[in-house]
Amino acid sequence: MNNILEYIKSRCEELDDVYFRQLEIEGEKIYLISSDAMTDSNLLSNFVIRSIVECIKNNGKEDEQEEDISLEEKILKKLGENKDKIHFEDMLSINKIKKLDIDKEDIFKYIFSGFAIIIYDLSVYAVEVKASLTRSISEPSSENSIRGSKDSFVENIMKNVGLIRNRIKSEDLVYKEQQVGRKTKTKVALMYVSDIAKKDLVKYVENKIQNIDIDGILDVNYIQEFIEEENDSDFPISINTQRPDIVSYYLLQGRIVVLVDNSPFALILPAFFEDHINNVDDLYQKSKNVTITKIVRYISLAITIMTPALYLAITTFNQESIPSQLLRSFTAQREGVPFPAFIEALFMIFAFEILKESDLRANKVTGNTLSIVGALILGDAAVSAGIVSPIMIIVVAITTISGLMFSDINMLNALRKWRIIFMLFSSLCGIIGIGIASILLIISLVDTKSYSKPFTYPIAPFNLTEAKKNLFGRMNISKDKTRQKILTNNLTKSR
Amino acid sequence: MRKYLIALIIIVVAFNGLQNLRELNDLAIVKAMGIDITEDGTYKIYAIVSDTSEKESTDKGIIYEAGAESVQETVRLIVDKAPKKLYLAHMETLILSEKIAKEKFMETLDFFIRDNEGSNNFYLFIANQSDSKDIIKTINEEEINMKEMLISSTRYRGNSNTKTLNDNIKDMLRPGRDILVNSCKIVDGKIKIDDMAFFKDWSMIGFLSDDYSIVCNILNNNIENTIITEGENEDLVVSEIISCKTDMSLENEKDVKIKVEVKANISETGKNISIKTAQDTLKVQGILEEKIESYIVTFTDKLKTEYNADLIGIGNLLYRKKSPLFNEEDYLNKVNISVEAEVKIQNQGGVIKKW
């Protein structure tokens, strides 16, 4: 017993948050070790210490005449069981108690996971007295939902799993947990619906996660980088979401979800290009009217990639292609602007990017000031000073606003990159440049594979049934009876 | 290696375009241009360049003028006076003096047709009874948009057409067809779209009179909307044509049959005209049919005798139907033209609404 204690003490010399307590009751020594930060002292004192003390006291009253027998024997006697079967845990009214095998298991993992270690005689027990270190469930901050549920994931993996289980109450929903990270020992969980998801993909992801050897996993993106290491596309081939309803929707399609403890985001894979454009929220609206919403989205996708490029092309190369009145108005606005249109556009786009980035990073108090100073005053002043033309502000503004329709930050970054590529080409050869850049974009998209599935599905390879269902509208849920063949072998959704 | 090669190809293709790079600030956008020719054959060019120096663009531009032996040279000479190079792709109006139209029509237009920057989508006008210079000055002073004027005049009156230079050239190149070009005139310091000028063999002969412009447009299927008046005082019938379809067909080599289908509304009538019953309507329809037929007959007679130009494309019809008559010099005089008009009155203009 002293060996274990000495070992723990030696490792804890510089850990002032680890708390030792020695209970000495009737000559028997019980040691209690826990981390102050991770444990709920209420639980510890009310349920663990009190239970032990009371148990022993009770024993003492009953067995006053047999004072020479040891504490464990007293307990044994009280429970009336064989010594081989005795568990320390039966004494305590705590849910999770484990007898540790000190040769194999890492005591410190338990200490820092919120367990109290009880050392008695030669046995070591871990008793869960975890403090609740997570915030409560709140509305999603990075994704908005008009009609959908308003809960969102938190930093506690079990709460997140609970939010999903709350929606899919089936034993087919598999939850497989692994521990990743030599130092962080983070819980990484894989969830899928066993009779829908494809086994090979599950196996692939599982293996990938098993083979991760890194000191720490701090966010779900760490896992994403590992399992997508072969992918060098600009576009995200998996979905990050905060919303359990989205996760459940995709789980039922046969996709796989990766959850990481301490990350309020779930990773859904595989994802297609269409998934980034379309929103699960469409399912909560009348299906007939979704068509226009979807068309607006496709148009704004084109706008956010192409508008600055198109503006450059028509004002520096293809002036003949716009109405005379418009050209005259453009020319009048550009009068006195000292820079070429390309430089002007780059300048404005970078100004907006700076504004966006600092707005994201700034705290909420300064953020408001930033928007006012940045957007209103700076934009207006730049125009009056003649550095940029008003039309350029309009172009960049509509580009940025259209881009914000896509909530995934990875998608936004990809779109931003392609916006600049388009601008570069259009500033070199006008409309033809936009054509070249479009071809490059299509090549890049078609070349992308999302976990060996084509990223541009259902457009290329074209799938008529799927396109009808989702591309330019949404099929009525009652009529949509099949799942996507590309994601599952279990096609029947409803009868 | 392959990556670099692809990059190289893209760069070569892309940079190739750089020679066409022009910033908006470098353009002097020409709105309208007028060309005169002096007695000794030198061109005088007047160009209205949009004034974009103000933040809000105004319709009033700056007129630059120059003179030289050729159109290209003259246009280039303007660079000495204007700070930027003239940009012709957005020119909407080109005004030619009567003298140019009669003597050097194609030679003058040659520059515009060949210019790779120009779009040839501008409207051509012949200056009637005045120089192009005066018309250009009036257009600029009064801030007139000739394009809009022409479009509304064609749409609601029918005495002009909205053919651009390209359309006119296409017409000119068709066998057995002579062209009509719009004209404009200064009346009391304002611009008026006037009777069309007619051409034969690519040079101008003269101007049609007002009614004949409309008839000519009816026969060329160019009418959207116009007014036809018949009778006077008590017998007056004014009708608004709301649709007009003309069909020209050739029967046995020399008989040209013109069939005009007209839908019209009654807009005004005199005391004696009654349109209460179906018979009355038929009667009014008959009056209008007669009027249209007589118009067309007199016009075709005039074509044969006075104008001597094939403005309605009879030669083209003969050519398409492979009639041997096409090869003869004065085929116009040899064909027999019969006219049939069919008028349907859609709306008599009753007080009681029928629906």
JSON list of C-alpha atoms in Angstrom, two decimals, chain B residues 212 215 219 258 293-309 312 314 332-333 335-339:
[
{"chain": "B", "resi": 212, "resn": "TYR", "atom": "CA", "xyz": [-45.63, 56.15, -97.36]},
{"chain": "B", "resi": 215, "resn": "VAL", "atom": "CA", "xyz": [-47.17, 51.86, -95.74]},
{"chain": "B", "resi": 219, "resn": "LEU", "atom": "CA", "xyz": [-45.29, 45.89, -96.27]},
{"chain": "B", "resi": 258, "resn": "ILE", "atom": "CA", "xyz": [-49.77, 40.89, -101.01]},
{"chain": "B", "resi": 293, "resn": "GLU", "atom": "CA", "xyz": [-55.53, 48.55, -100.12]},
{"chain": "B", "resi": 294, "resn": "SER", "atom": "CA", "xyz": [-55.60, 51.88, -101.89]},
{"chain": "B", "resi": 295, "resn": "TYR", "atom": "CA", "xyz": [-52.61, 53.06, -99.88]},
{"chain": "B", "resi": 296, "resn": "ILE", "atom": "CA", "xyz": [-50.62, 50.00, -100.83]},
{"chain": "B", "resi": 297, "resn": "VAL", "atom": "CA", "xyz": [-51.60, 50.18, -104.47]},
{"chain": "B", "resi": 298, "resn": "THR", "atom": "CA", "xyz": [-50.60, 53.82, -104.80]},
{"chain": "B", "resi": 299, "resn": "PHE", "atom": "CA", "xyz": [-47.35, 53.09, -102.97]},
{"chain": "B", "resi": 300, "resn": "THR", "atom": "CA", "xyz": [-46.44, 50.18, -105.22]},
{"chain": "B", "resi": 301, "resn": "ASP", "atom": "CA", "xyz": [-47.27, 52.27, -108.24]},
{"chain": "B", "resi": 302, "resn": "LYS", "atom": "CA", "xyz": [-45.00, 54.97, -106.92]},
{"chain": "B", "resi": 303, "resn": "LEU", "atom": "CA", "xyz": [-42.27, 52.39, -106.39]},
{"chain": "B", "resi": 304, "resn": "LYS", "atom": "CA", "xyz": [-42.50, 51.42, -110.03]},
{"chain": "B", "resi": 305, "resn": "THR", "atom": "CA", "xyz": [-42.76, 54.85, -111.54]},
{"chain": "B", "resi": 306, "resn": "GLU", "atom": "CA", "xyz": [-41.35, 57.46, -109.22]},
{"chain": "B", "resi": 307, "resn": "TYR", "atom": "CA", "xyz": [-38.90, 55.91, -106.77]},
{"chain": "B", "resi": 308, "resn": "ASN", "atom": "CA", "xyz": [-37.70, 53.12, -108.96]},
{"chain": "B", "resi": 309, "resn": "ALA", "atom": "CA", "xyz": [-36.29, 51.31, -105.92]},
{"chain": "B", "resi": 312, "resn": "ILE", "atom": "CA", "xyz": [-40.32, 46.01, -100.15]},
{"chain": "B", "resi": 314, "resn": "ILE", "atom": "CA", "xyz": [-40.11, 42.03, -104.46]},
{"chain": "B", "resi": 332, "resn": "LEU", "atom": "CA", "xyz": [-40.47, 46.00, -110.82]},
{"chain": "B", "resi": 333, "resn": "ASN", "atom": "CA", "xyz": [-42.42, 47.21, -113.81]},
{"chain": "B", "resi": 335, "resn": "VAL", "atom": "CA", "xyz": [-44.67, 42.16, -112.06]},
{"chain": "B", "resi": 336, "resn": "ASN", "atom": "CA", "xyz": [-48.37, 42.42, -111.39]},
{"chain": "B", "resi": 337, "resn": "ILE", "atom": "CA", "xyz": [-49.12, 43.30, -107.81]},
{"chain": "B", "resi": 338, "resn": "SER", "atom": "CA", "xyz": [-52.47, 42.44, -106.28]},
{"chain": "B", "resi": 339, "resn": "VAL", "atom": "CA", "xyz": [-53.37, 43.55, -102.78]}
]
